[in-house]
Short mmCIF file of C-alpha atoms in Angstrom, two decimals:
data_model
loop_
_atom_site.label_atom_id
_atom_site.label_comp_id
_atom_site.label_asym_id
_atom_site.label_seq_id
_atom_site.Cartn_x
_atom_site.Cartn_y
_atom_site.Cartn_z
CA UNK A 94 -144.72 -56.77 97.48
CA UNK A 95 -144.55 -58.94 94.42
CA UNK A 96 -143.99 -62.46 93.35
CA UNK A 97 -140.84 -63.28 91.40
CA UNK A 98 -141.92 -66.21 88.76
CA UNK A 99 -138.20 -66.50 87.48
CA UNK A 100 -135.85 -66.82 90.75
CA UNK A 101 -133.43 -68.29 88.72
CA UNK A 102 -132.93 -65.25 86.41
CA UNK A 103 -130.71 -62.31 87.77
CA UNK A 104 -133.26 -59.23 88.05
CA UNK A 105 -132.21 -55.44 87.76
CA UNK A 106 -133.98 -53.33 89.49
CA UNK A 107 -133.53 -49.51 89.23
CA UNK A 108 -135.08 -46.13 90.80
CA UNK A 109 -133.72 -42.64 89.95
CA UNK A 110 -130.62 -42.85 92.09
CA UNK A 111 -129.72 -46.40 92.83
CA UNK A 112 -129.31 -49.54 90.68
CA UNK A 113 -129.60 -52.92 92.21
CA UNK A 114 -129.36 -56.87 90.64
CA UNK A 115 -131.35 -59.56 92.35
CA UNK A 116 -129.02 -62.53 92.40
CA UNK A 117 -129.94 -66.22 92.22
CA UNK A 118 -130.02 -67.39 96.31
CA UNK A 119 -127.30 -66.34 98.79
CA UNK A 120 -127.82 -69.46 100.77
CA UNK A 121 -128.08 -72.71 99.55
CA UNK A 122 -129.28 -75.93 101.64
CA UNK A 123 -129.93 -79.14 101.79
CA UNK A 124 -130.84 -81.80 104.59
CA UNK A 125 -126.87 -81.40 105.72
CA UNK A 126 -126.63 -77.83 106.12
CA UNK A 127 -125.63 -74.82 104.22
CA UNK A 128 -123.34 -72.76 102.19
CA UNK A 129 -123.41 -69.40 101.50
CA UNK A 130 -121.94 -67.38 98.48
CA UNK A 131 -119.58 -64.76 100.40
CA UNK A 132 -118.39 -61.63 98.83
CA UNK A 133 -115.33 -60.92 96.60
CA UNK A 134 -113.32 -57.77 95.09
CA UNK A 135 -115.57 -59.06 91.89
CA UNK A 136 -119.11 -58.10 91.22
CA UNK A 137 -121.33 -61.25 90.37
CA UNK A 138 -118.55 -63.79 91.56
CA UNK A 139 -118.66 -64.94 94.88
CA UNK A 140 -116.92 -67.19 97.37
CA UNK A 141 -118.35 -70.08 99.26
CA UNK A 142 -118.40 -71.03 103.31
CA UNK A 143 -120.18 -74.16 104.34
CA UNK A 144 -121.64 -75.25 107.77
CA UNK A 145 -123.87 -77.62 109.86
CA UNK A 146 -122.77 -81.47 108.50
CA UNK A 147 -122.12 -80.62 105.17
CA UNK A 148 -118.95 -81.16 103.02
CA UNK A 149 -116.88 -78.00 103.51
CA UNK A 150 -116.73 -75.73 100.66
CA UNK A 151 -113.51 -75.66 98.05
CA UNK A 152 -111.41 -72.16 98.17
CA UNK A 153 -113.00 -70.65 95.14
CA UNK A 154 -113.54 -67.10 94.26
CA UNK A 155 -115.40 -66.73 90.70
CA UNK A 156 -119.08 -69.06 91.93
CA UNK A 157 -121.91 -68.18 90.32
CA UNK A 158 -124.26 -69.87 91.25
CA UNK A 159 -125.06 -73.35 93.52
CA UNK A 160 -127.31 -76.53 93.26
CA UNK A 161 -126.99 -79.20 95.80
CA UNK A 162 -128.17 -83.31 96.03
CA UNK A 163 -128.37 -84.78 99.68
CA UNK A 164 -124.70 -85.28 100.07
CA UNK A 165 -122.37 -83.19 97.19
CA UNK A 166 -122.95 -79.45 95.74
CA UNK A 167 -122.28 -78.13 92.03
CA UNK A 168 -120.98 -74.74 91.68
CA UNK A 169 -120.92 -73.33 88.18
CA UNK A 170 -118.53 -70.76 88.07
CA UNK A 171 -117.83 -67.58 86.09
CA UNK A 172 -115.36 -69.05 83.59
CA UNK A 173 -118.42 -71.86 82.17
CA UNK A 174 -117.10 -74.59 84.12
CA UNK A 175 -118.81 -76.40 86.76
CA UNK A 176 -116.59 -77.95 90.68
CA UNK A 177 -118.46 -80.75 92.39
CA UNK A 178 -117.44 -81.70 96.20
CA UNK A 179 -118.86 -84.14 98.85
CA UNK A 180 -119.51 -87.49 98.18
CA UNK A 181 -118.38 -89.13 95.30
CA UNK A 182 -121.53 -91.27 95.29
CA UNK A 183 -123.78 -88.89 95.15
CA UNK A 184 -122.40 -86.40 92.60
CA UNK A 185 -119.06 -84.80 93.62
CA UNK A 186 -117.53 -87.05 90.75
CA UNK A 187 -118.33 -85.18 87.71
CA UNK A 188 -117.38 -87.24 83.99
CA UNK A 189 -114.31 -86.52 82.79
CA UNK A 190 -115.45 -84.91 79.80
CA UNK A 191 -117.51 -82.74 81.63
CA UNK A 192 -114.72 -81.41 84.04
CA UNK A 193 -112.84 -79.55 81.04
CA UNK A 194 -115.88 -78.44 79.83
CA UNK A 195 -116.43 -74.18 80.26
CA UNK A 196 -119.54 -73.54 78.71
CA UNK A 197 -121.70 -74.48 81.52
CA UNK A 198 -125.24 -72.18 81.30
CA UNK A 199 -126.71 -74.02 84.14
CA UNK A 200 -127.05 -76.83 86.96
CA UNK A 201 -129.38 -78.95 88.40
CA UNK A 202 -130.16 -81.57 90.68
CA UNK A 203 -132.26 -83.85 92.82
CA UNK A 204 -131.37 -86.38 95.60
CA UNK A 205 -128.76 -88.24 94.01
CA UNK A 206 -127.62 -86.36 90.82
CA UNK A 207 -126.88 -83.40 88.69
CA UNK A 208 -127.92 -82.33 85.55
CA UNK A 209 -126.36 -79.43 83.62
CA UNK A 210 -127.02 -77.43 80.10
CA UNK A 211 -123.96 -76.41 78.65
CA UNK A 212 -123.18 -74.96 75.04
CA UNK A 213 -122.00 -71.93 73.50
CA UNK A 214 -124.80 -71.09 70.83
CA UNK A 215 -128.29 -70.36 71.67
CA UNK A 216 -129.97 -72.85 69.59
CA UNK A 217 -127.42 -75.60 70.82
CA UNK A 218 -128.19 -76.65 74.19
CA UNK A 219 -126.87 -80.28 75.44
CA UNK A 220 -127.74 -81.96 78.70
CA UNK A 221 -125.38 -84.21 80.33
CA UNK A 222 -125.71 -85.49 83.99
CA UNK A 223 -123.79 -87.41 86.78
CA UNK A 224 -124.67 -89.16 90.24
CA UNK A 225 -126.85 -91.99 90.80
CA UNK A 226 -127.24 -93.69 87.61
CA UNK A 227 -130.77 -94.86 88.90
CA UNK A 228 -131.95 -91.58 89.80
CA UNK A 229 -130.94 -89.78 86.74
CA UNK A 230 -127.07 -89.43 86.38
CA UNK A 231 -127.45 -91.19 83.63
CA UNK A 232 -129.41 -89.68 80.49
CA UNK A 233 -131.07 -91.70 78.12
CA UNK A 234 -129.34 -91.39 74.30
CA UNK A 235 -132.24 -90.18 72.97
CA UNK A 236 -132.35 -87.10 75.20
CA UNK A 237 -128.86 -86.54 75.07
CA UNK A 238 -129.66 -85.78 71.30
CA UNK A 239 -132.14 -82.91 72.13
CA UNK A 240 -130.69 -79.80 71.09
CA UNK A 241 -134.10 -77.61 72.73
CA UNK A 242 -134.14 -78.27 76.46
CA UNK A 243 -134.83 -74.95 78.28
CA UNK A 244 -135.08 -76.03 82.20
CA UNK A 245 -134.83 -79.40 84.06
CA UNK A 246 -136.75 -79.69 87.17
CA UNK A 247 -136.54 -82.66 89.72
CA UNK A 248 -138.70 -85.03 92.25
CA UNK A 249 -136.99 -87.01 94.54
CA UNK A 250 -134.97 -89.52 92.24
CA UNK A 251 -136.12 -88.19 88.48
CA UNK A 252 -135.52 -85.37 86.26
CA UNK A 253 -138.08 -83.50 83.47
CA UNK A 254 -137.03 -81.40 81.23
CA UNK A 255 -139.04 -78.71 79.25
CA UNK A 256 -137.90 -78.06 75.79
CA UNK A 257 -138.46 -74.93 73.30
CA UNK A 258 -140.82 -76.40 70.94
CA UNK A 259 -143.12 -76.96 74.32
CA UNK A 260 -142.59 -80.49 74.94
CA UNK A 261 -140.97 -82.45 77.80
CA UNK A 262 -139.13 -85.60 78.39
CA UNK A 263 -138.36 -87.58 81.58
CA UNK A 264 -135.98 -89.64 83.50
CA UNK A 265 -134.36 -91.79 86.01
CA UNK A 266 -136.40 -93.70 88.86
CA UNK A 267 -139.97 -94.78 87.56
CA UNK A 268 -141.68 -94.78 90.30
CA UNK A 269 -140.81 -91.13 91.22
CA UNK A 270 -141.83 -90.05 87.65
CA UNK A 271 -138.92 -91.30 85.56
CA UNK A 272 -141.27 -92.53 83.02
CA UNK A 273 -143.68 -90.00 81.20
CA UNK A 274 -147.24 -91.53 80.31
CA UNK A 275 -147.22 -91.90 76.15
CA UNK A 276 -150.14 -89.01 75.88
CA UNK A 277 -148.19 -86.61 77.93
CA UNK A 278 -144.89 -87.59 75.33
CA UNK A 279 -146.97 -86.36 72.25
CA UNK A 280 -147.74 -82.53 74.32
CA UNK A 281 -146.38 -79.60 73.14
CA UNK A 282 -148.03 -77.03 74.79
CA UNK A 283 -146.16 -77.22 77.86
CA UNK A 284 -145.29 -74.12 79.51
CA UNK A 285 -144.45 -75.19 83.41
CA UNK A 286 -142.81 -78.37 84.84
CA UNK A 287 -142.33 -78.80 88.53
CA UNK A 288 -141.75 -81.75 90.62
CA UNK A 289 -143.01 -82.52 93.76
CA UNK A 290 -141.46 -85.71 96.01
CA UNK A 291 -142.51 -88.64 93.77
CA UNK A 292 -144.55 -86.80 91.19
CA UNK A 293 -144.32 -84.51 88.44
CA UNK A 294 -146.66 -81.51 87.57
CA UNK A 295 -147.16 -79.65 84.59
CA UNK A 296 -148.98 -76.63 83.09
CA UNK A 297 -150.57 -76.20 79.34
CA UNK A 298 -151.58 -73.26 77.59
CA UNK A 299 -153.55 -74.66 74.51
CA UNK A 300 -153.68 -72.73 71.59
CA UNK A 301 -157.60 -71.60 72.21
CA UNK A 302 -155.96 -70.13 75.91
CA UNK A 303 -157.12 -72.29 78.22
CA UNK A 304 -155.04 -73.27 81.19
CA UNK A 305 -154.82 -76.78 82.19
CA UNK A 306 -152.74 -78.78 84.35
CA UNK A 307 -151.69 -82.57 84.51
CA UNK A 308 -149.50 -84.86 86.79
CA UNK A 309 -147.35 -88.11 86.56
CA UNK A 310 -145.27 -90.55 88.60
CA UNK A 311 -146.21 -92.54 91.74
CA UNK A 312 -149.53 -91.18 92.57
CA UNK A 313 -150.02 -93.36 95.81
CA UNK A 314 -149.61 -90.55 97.53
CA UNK A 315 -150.73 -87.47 95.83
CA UNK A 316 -153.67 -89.32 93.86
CA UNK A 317 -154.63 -88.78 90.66
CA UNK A 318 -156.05 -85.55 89.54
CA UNK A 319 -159.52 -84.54 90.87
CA UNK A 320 -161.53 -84.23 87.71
CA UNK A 321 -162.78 -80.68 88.84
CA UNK A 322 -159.24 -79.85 88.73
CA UNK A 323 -158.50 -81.81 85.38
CA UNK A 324 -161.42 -79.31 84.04
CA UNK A 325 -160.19 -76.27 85.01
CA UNK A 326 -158.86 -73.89 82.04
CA UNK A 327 -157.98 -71.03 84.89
CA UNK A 328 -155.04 -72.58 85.94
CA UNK A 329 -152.44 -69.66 86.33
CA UNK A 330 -149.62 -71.12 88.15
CA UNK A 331 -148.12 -74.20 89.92
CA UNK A 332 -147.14 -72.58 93.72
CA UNK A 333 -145.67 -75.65 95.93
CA UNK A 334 -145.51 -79.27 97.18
CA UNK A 335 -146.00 -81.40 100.58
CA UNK A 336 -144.81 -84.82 100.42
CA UNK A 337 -148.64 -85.83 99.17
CA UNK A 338 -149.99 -83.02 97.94
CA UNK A 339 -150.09 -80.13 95.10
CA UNK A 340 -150.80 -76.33 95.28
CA UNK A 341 -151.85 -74.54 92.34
CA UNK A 342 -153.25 -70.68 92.18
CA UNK A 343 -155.99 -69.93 89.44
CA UNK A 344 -156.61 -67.47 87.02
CA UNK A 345 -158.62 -65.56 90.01
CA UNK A 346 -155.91 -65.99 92.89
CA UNK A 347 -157.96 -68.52 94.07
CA UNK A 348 -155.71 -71.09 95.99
CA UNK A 349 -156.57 -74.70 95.10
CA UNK A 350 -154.89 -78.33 96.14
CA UNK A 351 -154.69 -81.83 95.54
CA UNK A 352 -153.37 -84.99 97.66
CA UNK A 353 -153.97 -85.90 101.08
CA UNK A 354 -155.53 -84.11 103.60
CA UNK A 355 -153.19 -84.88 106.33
CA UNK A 356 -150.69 -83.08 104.17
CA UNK A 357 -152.74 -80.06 102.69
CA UNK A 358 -154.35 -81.72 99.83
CA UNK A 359 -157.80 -80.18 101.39
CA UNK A 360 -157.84 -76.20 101.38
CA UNK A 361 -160.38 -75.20 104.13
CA UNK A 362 -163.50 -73.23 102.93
CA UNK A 363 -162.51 -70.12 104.32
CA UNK A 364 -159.19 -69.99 102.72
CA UNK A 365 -160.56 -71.29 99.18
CA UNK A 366 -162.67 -68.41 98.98
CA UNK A 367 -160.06 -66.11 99.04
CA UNK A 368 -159.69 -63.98 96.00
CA UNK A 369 -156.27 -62.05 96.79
CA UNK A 370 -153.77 -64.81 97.02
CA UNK A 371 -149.68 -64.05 95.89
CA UNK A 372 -148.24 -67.04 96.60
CA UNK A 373 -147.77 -70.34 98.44
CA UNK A 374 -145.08 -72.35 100.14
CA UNK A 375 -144.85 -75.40 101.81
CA UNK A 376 -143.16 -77.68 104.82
CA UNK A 377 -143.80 -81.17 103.81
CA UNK A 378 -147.27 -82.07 105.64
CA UNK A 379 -148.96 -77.76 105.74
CA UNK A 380 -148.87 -74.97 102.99
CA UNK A 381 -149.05 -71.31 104.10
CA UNK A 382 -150.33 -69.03 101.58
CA UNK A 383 -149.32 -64.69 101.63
CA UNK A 384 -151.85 -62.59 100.07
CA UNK A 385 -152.25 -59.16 98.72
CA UNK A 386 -153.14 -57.00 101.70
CA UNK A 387 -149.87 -58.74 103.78
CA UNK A 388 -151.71 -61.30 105.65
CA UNK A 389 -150.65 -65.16 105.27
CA UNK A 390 -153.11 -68.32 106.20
CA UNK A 391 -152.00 -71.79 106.52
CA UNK A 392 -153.47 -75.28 106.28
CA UNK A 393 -152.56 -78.80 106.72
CA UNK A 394 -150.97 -80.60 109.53
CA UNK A 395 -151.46 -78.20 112.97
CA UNK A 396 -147.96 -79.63 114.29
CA UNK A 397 -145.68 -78.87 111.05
CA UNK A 398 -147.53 -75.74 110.42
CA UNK A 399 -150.36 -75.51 109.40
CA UNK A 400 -151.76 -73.99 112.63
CA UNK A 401 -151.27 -70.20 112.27
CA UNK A 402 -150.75 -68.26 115.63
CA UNK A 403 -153.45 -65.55 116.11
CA UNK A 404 -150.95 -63.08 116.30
CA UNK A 405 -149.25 -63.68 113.22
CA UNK A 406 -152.93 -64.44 111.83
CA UNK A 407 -153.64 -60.54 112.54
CA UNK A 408 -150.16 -59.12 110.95
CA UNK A 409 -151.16 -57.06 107.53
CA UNK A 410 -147.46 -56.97 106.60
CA UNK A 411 -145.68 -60.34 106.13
CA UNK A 412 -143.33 -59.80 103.06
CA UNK A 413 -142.00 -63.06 103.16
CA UNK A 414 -142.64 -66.64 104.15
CA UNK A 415 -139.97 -69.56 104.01
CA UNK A 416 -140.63 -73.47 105.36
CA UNK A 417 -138.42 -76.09 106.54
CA UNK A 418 -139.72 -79.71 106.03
CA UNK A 419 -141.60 -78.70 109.58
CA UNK A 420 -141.79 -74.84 110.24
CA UNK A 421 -142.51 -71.66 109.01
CA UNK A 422 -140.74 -68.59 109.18
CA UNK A 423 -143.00 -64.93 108.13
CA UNK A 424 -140.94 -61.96 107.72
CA UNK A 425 -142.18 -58.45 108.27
CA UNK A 426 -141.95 -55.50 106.48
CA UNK A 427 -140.46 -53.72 109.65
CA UNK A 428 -137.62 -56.44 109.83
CA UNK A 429 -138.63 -58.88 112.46
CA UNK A 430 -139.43 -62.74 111.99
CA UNK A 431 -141.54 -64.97 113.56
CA UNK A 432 -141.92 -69.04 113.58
CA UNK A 433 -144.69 -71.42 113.97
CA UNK A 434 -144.36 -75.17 113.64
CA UNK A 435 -142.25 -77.54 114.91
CA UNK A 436 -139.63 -76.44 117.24
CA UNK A 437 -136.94 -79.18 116.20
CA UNK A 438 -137.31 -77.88 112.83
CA UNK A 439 -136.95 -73.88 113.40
CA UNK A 440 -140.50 -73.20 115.04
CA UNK A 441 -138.42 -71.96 117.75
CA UNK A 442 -136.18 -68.52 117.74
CA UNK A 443 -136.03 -67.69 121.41
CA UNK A 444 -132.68 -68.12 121.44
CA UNK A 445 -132.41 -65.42 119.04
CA UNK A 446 -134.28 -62.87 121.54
CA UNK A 447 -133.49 -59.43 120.24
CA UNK A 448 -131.15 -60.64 117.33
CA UNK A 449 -134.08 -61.42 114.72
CA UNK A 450 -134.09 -56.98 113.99
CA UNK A 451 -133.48 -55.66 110.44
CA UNK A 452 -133.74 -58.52 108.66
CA UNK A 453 -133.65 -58.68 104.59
CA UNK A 454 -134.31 -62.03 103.74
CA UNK A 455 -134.69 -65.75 104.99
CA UNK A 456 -133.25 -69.05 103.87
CA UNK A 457 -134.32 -72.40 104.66
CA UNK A 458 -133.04 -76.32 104.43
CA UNK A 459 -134.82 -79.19 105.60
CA UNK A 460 -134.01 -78.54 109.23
CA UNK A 461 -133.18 -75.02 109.74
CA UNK A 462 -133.19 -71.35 109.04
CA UNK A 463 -130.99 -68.35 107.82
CA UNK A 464 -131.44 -64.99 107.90
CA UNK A 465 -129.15 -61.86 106.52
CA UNK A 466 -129.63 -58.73 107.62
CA UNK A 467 -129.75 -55.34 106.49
CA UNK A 468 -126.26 -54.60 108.40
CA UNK A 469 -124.45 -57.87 107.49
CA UNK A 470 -125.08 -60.26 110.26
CA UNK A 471 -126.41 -63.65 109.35
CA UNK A 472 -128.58 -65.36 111.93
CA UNK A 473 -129.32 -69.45 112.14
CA UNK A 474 -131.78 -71.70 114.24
CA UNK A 475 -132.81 -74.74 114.00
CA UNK A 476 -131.30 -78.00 114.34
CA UNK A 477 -127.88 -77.07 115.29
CA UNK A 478 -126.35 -80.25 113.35
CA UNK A 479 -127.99 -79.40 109.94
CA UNK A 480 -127.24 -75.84 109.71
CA UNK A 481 -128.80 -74.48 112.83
CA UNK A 482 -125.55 -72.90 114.83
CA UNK A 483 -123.41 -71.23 112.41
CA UNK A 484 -121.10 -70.03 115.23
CA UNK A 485 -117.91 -71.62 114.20
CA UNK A 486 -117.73 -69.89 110.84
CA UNK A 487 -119.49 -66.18 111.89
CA UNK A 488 -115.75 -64.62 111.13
CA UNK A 489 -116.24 -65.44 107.57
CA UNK A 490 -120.17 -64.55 106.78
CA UNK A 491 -120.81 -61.50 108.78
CA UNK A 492 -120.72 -58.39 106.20
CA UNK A 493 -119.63 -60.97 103.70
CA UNK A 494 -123.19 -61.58 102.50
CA UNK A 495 -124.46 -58.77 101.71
CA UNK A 496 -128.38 -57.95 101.56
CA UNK A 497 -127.67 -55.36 99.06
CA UNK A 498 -127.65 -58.72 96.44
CA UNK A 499 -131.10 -59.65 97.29
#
């Protein structure tokens, strides 16, 4: 098993007798529902099929790939150009010079709004952006001038982007970290930017190699950084995000955390001794972290997950782990799944008795799961509104996504 630190990068993979590319997601989701990229006669472009409450898909059959805000999706499509649907609020109304634009290298998005890089020579890269004006469609002139940006992360209602030279800007709703403190403007060092619910958090590598990390935006909630933290130079990576609290793994896979307790800001003693751990992810009140040797542990709020069951507690070989804003789903190496958490959210698969077999990968939105299996079925629970029951459109996803693209 291994972590991938670049999902968004399409990954080749290759033994003597087979070739495979690891595509950007299959299944995309918000708090609505899903849609799926479903196969056509074209390797690398795919079609779309939506369901749960979510705006139905267009007819298109050269996607790429898919970002979504709470209510409209963005698919950037093979030809450089970008389709928005959904409501027109909330980013399904692109600006009209962006609509003839086909140069499109990526997309976006948070809440309310989009943001896209487009341009056709490497060391010209131009942001633009559309939705919510408050919570970021709109880009600040001075921004719009960079010519560096790399990647542009999200909270809830803001955007950050990361340039070349190491630096970072920020924008849209101040109190979800739309406005970047003046000594973290003058960094350029900067080699990781995530965003959490209302806060940013970023990751240096100073020229002497030490690691440090940092954190802006409305810290009600998370708190500001623990100076033991602040002191660390072993930081190694940034893993995930409750809706108060940070994850980070050190230099020594040592898990550590920030926030409030109630939402995993506390790692248990047991856990933070661990030496061994891979990675982390998160529902929005428990983290569950997978080690080395297959076994996961969890912490936070017992009800949205972060009570492990004993049995899953004594399983050496969980390949994957994926989180609702409630559950958690761990997937075996031998193809079966198993839930724990809240029931409403996906902590509950009985239905699925006998189905959940042979399973390649799982999917997640903020209320329910998806799973694709190794002989084309694609399996939901959950809350049947937001994505849960994917009955009424089984004709068109069965053998259509493929778990030879993941």
């Amino acid at each position: 098993t291994w972590h991938d630190t670049q999902p968004e990068r399409l990954l080749e993979v290759r033994t003597g007798a087979q070739q495979i590319v690891l595509n950007v997601p299959n299944v995309m989701g918000n708090d609505r529902g899903f849609t799926a990229l479903t196969d056509t006669p074209v390797p690398g472009a795919y079609g779309l099929k939506s369901w749960g409450s979510i705006a139905a898909a267009p007819a298109l059959d050269d996607v790429v790939d898919l970002s979504v805000t709470n209510l409209a999706m963005a698919a950037r499509r093979s030809n450089g150009a970008i389709t928005c649907w959904g409501h027109p609020n909330y980013g399904a109304t692109m600006r009209p010079e962006d609509v003839v634009r086909r140069d499109f290298l990526k997309v976006r998005s948070n809440y309310e709004a989009f943001v896209a890089l487009y341009g056709t020579n490497p060391g010209d890269r131009y942001l633009t952006g559309w939705g919510v004006i408050a919570s970021g469609g709109q880009i600040p002139q001075y921004i719009l001038d960079l010519r560096d940006v790399d990647e542009i992360v999200a909270t809830l209602y803001a955007f950050a982007a990361l340039r070349s030279n190491g630096g970072m800007v920020a924008w849209g709703h101040p109190n979800y970290g739309g406005v970047m403190p003046p000594d973290l403007q003058i960094l350029d060092d900067v080699v990781e930017v995530q965003g959490g619910v209302r806060t940013f958090i970023g990751r240096r590598v100073t020229t002497d190699g030490r690691k440090k990390v940092f954190v802006w935006g409305d810290l009600s909630h998370v708190g500001s950084l623990p100076t033991d933290i602040a002191q660390r130079d072993d930081i190694e990576s940034i893993e995930a995000h409750t809706a108060a609290a940070h994850c980070l793994l050190t230099s020594q896979r040592k898990v550590i955390a920030f926030g409030g307790a109630a939402y995993g800001g506390v790692v248990p003693v047991e856990i933070a001794r661990l030496t061994d751990i891979v990675e982390v992810t998160a529902t929005s009140s428990a983290f569950c972290a997978r080690r080395s040797n297959g076994h996961v542990v969890a912490w936070g709020r017992a009800a949205e997950g972060g009570n492990l069951p004993a049995d899953i507690a004594k399983r050496a070989d969980v390949m994957q782990v994926s989180a609702t804003s409630a559950a958690f789903a761990a997937l075996f190496a031998d193809g079966s799944v198993r839930c724990w958490g809240s029931n409403s959210y996906g902590g509950y698969t009985t239905d699925l008795a006998g189905q959940l077999i042979n399973v390649r990968a799982i999917y997640a939105n903020y209320y329910a799961f998806t799973a694709l299996t190794h002989d084309g079925r694609v399996l939901t629970w959950g809350d049947s509104r937001y994505g849960g029951s994917s009955l009424s459109v089984q004709a068109d996803l069965v053998q259509k996504v493929r778990a030879q693209r993941i």
